[in-house]
Short mmCIF file of C-alpha atoms and ligand atoms in Angstrom, two decimals:
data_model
loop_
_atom_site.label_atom_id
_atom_site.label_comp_id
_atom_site.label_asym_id
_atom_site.label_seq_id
_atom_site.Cartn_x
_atom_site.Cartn_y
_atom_site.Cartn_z
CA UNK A 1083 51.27 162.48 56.29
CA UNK A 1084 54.15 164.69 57.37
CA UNK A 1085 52.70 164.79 60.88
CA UNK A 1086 52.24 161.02 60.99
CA UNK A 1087 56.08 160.40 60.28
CA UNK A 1088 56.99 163.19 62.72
CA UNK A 1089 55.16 160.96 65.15
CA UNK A 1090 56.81 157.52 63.90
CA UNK A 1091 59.94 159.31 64.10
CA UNK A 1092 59.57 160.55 67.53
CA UNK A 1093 58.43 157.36 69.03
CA UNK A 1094 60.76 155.07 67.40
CA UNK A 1095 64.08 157.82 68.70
CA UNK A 1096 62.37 157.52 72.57
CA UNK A 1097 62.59 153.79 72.39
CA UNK A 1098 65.82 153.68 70.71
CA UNK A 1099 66.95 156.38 73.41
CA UNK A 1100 65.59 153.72 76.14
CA UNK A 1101 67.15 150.36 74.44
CA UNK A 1102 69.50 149.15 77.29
CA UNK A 1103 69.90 145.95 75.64
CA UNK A 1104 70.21 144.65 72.19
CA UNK A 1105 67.45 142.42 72.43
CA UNK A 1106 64.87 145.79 73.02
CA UNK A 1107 66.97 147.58 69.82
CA UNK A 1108 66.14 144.51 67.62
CA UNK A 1109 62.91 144.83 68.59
CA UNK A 1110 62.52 148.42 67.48
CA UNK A 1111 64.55 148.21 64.28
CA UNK A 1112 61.15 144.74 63.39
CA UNK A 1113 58.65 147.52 64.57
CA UNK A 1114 59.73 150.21 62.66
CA UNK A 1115 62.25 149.00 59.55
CA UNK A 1116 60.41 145.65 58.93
CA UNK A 1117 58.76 143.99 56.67
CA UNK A 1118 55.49 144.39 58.98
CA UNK A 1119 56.88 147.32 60.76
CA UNK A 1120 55.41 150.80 60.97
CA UNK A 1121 57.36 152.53 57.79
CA UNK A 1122 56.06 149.50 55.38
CA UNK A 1123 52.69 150.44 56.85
CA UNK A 1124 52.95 153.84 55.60
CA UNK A 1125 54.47 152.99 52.07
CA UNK A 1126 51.55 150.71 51.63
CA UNK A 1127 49.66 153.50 51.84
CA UNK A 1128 50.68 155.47 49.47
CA UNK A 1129 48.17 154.08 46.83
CA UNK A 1130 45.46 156.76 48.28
CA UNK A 1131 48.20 159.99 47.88
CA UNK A 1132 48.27 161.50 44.56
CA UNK A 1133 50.05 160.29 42.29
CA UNK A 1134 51.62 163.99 42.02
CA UNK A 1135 52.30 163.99 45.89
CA UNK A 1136 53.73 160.47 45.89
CA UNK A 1137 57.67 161.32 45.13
CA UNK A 1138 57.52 164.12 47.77
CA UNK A 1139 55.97 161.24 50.41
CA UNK A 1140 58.49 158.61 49.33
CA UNK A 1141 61.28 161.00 50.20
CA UNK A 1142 59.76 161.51 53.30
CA UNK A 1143 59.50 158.30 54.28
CA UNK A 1144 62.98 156.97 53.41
CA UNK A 1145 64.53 160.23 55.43
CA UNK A 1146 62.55 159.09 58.43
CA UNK A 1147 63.68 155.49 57.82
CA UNK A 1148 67.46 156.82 57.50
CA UNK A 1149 66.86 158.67 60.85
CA UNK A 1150 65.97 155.77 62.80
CA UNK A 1151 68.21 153.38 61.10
CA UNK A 1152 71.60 155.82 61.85
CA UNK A 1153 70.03 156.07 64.90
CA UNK A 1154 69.39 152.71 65.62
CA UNK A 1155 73.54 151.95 64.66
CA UNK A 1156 74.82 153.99 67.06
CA UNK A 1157 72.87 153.03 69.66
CA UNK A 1158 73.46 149.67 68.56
CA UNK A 1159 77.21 150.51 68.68
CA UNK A 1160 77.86 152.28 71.41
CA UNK A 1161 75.82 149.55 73.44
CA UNK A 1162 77.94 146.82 72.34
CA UNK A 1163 81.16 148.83 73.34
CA UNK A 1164 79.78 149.02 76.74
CA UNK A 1165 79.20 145.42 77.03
CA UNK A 1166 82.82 144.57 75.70
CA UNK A 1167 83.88 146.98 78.63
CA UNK A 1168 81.97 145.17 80.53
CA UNK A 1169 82.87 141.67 79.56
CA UNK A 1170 87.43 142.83 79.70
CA UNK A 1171 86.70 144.33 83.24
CA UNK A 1172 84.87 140.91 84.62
CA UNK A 1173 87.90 138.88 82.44
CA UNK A 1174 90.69 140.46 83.83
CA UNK A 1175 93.64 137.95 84.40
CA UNK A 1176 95.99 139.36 87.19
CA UNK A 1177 99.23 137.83 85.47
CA UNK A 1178 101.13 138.10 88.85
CA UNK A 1179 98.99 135.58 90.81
CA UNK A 1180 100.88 132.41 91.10
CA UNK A 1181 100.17 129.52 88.93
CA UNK A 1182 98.18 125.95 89.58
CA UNK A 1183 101.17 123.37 87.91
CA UNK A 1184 99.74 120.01 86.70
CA UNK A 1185 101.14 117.29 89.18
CA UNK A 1186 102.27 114.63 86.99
CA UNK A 1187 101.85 111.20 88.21
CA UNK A 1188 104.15 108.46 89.39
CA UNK A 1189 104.38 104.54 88.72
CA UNK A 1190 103.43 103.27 91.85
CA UNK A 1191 105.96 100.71 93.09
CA UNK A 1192 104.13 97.44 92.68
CA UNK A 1193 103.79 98.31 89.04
CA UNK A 1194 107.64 99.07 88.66
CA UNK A 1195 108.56 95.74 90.10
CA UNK A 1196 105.47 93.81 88.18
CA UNK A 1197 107.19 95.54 84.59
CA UNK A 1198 110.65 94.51 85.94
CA UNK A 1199 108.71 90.63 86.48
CA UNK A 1200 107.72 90.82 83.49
CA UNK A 1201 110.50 91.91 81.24
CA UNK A 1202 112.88 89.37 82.95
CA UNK A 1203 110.26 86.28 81.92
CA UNK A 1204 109.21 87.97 78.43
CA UNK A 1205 113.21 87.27 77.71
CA UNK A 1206 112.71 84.29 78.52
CA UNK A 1207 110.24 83.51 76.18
CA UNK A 1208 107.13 83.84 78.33
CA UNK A 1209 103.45 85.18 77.90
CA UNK A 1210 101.97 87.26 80.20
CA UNK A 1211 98.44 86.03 80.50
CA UNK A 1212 95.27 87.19 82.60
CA UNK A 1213 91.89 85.38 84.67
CA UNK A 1214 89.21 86.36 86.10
CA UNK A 1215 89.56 88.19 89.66
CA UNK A 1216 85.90 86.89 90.33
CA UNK A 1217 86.42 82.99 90.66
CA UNK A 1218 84.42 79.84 90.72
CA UNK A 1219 85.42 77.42 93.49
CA UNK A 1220 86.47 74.88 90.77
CA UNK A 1221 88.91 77.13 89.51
CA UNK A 1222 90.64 78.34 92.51
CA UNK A 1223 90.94 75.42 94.84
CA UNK A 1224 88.89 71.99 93.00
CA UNK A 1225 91.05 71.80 90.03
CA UNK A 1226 94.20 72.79 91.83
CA UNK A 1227 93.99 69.06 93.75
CA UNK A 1228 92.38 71.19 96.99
CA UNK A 1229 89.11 69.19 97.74
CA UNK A 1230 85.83 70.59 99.49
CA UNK A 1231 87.26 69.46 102.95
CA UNK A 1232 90.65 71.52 102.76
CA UNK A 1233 91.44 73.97 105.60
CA UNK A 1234 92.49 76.21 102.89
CA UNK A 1235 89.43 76.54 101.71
CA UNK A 1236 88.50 77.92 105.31
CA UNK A 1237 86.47 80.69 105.28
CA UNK A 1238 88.34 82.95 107.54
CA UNK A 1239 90.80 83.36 104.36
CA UNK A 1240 88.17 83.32 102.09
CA UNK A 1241 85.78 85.67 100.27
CA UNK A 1242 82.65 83.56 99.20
CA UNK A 1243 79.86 85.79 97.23
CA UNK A 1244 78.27 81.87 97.59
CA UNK A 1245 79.40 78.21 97.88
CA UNK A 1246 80.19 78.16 94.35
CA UNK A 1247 81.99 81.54 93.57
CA UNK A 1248 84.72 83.65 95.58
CA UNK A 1249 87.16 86.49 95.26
CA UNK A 1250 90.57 84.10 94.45
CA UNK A 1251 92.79 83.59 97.11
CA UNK A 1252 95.60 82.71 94.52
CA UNK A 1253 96.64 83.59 91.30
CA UNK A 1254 97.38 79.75 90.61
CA UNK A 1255 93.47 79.52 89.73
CA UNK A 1256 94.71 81.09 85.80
CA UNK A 1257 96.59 78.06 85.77
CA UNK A 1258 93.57 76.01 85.21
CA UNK A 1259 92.18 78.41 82.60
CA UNK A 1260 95.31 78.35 80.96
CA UNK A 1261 95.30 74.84 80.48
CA UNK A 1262 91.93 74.55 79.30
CA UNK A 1263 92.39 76.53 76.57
CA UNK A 1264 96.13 76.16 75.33
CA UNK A 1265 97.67 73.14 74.41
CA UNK A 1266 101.15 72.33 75.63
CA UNK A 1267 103.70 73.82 75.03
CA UNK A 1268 103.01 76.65 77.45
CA UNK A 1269 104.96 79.04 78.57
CA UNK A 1270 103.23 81.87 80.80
CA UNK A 1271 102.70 83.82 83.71
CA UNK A 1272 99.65 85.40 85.42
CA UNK A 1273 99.70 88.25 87.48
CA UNK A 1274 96.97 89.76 89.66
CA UNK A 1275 94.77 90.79 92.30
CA UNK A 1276 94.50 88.05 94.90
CA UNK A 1277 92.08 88.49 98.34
CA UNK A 1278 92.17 86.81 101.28
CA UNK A 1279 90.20 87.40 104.63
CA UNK A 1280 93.04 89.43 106.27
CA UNK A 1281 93.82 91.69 109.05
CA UNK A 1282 96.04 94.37 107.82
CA UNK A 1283 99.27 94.47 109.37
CA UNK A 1284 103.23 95.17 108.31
CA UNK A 1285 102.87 92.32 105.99
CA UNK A 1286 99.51 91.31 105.14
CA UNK A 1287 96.32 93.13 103.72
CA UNK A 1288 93.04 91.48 102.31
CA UNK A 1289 93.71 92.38 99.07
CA UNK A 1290 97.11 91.81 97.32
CA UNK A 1291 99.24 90.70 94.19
CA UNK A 1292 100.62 87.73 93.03
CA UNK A 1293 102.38 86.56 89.89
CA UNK A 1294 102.06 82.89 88.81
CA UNK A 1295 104.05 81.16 86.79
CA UNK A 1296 103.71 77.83 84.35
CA UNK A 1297 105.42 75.72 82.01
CA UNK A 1298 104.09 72.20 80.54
CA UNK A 1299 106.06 71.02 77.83
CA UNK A 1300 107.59 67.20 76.74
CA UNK A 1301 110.55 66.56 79.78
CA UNK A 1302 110.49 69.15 81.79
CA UNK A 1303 112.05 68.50 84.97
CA UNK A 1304 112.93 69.70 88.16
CA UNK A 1305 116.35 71.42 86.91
CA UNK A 1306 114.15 73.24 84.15
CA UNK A 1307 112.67 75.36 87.38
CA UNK A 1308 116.01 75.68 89.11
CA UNK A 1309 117.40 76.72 86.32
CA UNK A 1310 114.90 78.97 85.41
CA UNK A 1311 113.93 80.86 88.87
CA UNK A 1312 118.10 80.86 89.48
CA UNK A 1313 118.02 83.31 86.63
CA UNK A 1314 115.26 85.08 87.22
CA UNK A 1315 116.64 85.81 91.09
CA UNK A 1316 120.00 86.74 89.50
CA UNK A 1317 118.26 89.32 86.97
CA UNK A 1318 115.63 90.40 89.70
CA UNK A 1319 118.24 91.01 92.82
CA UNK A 1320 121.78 90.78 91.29
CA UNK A 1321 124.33 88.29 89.39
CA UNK A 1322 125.86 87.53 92.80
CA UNK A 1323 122.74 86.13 94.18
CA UNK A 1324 122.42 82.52 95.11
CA UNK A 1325 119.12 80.60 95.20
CA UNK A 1326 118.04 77.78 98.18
CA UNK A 1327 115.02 75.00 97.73
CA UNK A 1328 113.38 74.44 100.94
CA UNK A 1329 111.01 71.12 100.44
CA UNK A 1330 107.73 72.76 101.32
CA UNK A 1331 103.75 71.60 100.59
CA UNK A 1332 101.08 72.68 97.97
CA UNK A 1333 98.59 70.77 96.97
CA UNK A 1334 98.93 71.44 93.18
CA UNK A 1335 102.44 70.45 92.88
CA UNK A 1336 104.55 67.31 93.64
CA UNK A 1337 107.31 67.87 94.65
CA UNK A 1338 107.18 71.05 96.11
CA UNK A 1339 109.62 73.80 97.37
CA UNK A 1340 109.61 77.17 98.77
CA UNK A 1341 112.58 79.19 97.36
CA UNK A 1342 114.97 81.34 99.17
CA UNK A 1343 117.57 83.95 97.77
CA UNK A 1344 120.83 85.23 99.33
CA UNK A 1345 120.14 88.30 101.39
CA UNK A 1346 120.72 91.43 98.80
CA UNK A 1347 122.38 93.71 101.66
CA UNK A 1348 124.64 91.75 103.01
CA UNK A 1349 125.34 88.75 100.57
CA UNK A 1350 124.40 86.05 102.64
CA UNK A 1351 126.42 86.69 105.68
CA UNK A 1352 123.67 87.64 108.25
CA UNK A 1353 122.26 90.95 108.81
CA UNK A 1354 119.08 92.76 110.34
CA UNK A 1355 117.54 92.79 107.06
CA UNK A 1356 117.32 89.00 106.40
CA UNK A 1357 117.10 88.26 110.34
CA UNK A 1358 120.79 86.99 110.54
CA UNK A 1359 119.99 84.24 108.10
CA UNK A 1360 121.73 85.19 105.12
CA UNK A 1361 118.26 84.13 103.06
CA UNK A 1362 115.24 85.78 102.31
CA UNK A 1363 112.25 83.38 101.03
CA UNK A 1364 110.84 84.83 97.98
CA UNK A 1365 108.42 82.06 96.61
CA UNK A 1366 106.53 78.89 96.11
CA UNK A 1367 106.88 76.39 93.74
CA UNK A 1368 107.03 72.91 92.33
CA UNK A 1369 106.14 69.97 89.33
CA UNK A 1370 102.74 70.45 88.42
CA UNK A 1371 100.79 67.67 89.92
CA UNK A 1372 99.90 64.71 87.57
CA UNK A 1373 96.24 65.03 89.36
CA UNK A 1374 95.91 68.87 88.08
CA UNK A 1375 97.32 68.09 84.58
CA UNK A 1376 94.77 65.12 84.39
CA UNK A 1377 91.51 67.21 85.42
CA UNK A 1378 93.10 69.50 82.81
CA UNK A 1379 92.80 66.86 80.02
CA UNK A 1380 96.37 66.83 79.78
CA UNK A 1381 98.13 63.29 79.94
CA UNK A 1382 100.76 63.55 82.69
CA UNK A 1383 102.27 60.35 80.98
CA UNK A 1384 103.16 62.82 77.50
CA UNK A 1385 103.83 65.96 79.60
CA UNK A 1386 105.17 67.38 82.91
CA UNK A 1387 105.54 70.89 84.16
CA UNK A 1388 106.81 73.46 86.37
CA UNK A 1389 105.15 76.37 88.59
CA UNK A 1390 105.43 78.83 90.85
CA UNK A 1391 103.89 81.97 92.55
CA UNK A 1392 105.82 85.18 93.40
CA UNK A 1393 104.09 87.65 95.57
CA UNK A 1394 104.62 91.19 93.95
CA UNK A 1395 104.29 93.31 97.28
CA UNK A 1396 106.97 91.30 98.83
CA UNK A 1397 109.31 91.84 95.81
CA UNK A 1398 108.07 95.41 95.85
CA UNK A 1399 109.42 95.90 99.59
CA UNK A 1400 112.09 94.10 99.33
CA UNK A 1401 113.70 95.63 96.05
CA UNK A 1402 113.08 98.78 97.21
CA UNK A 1403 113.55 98.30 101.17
CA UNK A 1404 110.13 99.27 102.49
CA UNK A 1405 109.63 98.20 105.55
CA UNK A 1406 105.44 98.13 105.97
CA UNK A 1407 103.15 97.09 103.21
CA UNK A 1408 100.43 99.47 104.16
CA UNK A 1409 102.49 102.20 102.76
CA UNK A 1410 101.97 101.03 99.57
CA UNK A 1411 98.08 101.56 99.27
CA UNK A 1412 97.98 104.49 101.53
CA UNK A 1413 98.97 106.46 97.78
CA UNK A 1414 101.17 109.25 99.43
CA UNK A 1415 102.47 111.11 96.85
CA UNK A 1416 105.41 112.10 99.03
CA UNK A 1417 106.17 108.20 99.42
CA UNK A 1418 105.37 107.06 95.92
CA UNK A 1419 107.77 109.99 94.78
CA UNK A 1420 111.00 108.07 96.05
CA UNK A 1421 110.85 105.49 93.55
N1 LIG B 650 99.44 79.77 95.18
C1 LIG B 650 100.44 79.69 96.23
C2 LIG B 650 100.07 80.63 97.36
O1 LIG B 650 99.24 81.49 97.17
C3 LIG B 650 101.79 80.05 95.67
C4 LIG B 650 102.32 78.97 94.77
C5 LIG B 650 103.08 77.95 95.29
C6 LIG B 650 102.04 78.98 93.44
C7 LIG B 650 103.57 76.95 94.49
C8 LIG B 650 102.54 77.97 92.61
C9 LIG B 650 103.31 76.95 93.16
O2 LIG B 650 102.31 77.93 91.30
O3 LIG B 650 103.78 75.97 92.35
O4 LIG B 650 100.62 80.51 98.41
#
């Protein structure tokens, strides 16, 4: 018996001795300490020693098992020391490195004018509403009073996915929405993505913004939009600036007028920035047309309205005196920084 522990012993110290990882220790302390391991083996034995020899065999076997299990611990030990060595060394941080900062973003100019837009118009009691960027033909030119066979439905300025649905050329198309669903009195205005088959230059690009605006209500008139976009070019660009009405043509209003404002840098006297005009034209408008208000079940004999469309790039360069539009999507953080 003494000889067989002697050999358990020796065997289970070699492989303890070669344990390079604690995976291979584990595994000798469930072949030798277990429940199936080699030591249980030997106590199960003990039912053919004497019963006089069995207290002298016990004590054998739990010395052995106290051998290998100190052993076992400090091999177990001093292995996971080595890997915690291991692990700081590959970890170290070398504190004098510089460090990565976080670049924190910017709001991009269009967005700082479109907030400015809005807040002015939210004063005035108005909702900011939004439609669909994908359009049906109906929407976008039909129910705006522009029939099938109107050049600006040309499809040089158009994106068609078919002969029913396009990418909107105009943000006037949430108009029609609106009016579907609300009853009068609104008050609202629409901005968003518009698309038009382009080249991109200084001043155009396929893809642009434009912020529409509409009121129907009982006698609204002409001096109700005067009045209105007055203010809103007085809050936008300054309290000295003066508004112009140019008659002009859209389809979707009667009349119709394309507004101007007095030139920001020099007043109104005539300068390179306004072309020695003294005006800058800023947007469309006009009376909702009794046709549109009709296909929009709303009886132009009860109500009448106002609208108009801003483009937000133009305010955009304007406000902020940029002189090409492509600088705006070209997302330069060194540009977008100035604002
Ligand atoms: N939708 C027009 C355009 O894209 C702009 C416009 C003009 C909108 C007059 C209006 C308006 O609501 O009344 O050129």
């Amino acid at each position: 018996m003494k000889e067989t522990l002697q050999a358990i012993e020796a065997k289970a110290l070699e492989m303890i001795a070669q344990g390079d990882t604690l995976d291979k220790l584990n595994e000798v302390k469930v072949a030798y300490l277990g429940k199936k391991g080699e030591l249980t083996a030997v106590l199960k034995g003990m039912k053919d020693v004497s019963p006089e020899d069995r207290p002298k065999v016990g004590q054998m076997v739990n010395d052995t098992r106290a051998v290998i299990e100190d052993a076992l611990n400090a091999a177990i030990k001093s292995l996971e020391a080595k890997l915690m060595e291991e692990k700081l060394k590959e970890e170290v941080i070398d504190v004098t490195l510089p460090s990565t900062k976080p670049e924190i973003g910017h709001r991009h100019p269009n967005t700082i004018a479109l907030e400015e837009v809005e807040r002015i118009f939210v004063g005035m009691g108005y909702e900011v509403v939004e439609g669909p960027e994908i359009e049906k033909d109906y929407y976008n030119f039909e129910a705006l009073n522009i029939p099938a066979d109107h050049p600006a439905k040309d499809e040089q300025d158009t994106f068609y996915i078919n002969s029913d649905i396009l990418l909107r050329t105009q943000t006037s198309s949430v108009q029609v929405h609106v009016m579907e669903e609300q009853k009068p009195p609104i008050r609202i205005i629409a901005p968003g993505r518009v698309f038009r088959a382009d080249e991109v230059d200084a001043t155009h690009s396929p893809s642009f913004h434009q912020i529409e605006g509409l009121v129907i209500d009982k006698n609204v008139t002409f001096a109700d939009l005067k009045g209105t976009l007055a203010e809103f070019a007085k809050e936008l660009f300054g309290e000295e600036t003066k508004v112009k009405f140019r008659p002009h043509h859209f389809p979707f209003t009667e009349p119709s007028a394309e507004m101007d404002v007095t030139c920001f840098k020099c007043g109104g006297s005539g300068c390179r920035f306004c072309k020695g005009s003294g005006w800058i034209e800023i947007l469309g408008c006009g009376m909702v047309h009794p046709r549109v208000l009709t296909m929009c079940n709303i009886d132009p004999n009860e109500y009448t309205g106002f609208a108009f469309g801003v483009g937000l790039e133009r305010i955009a360069l304007l406000k902020y005196e940029i002189d090409d539009m492509r600088l705006l999507y070209e997302n330069d953080i060194r540009f977008l920084k100035q604002f």
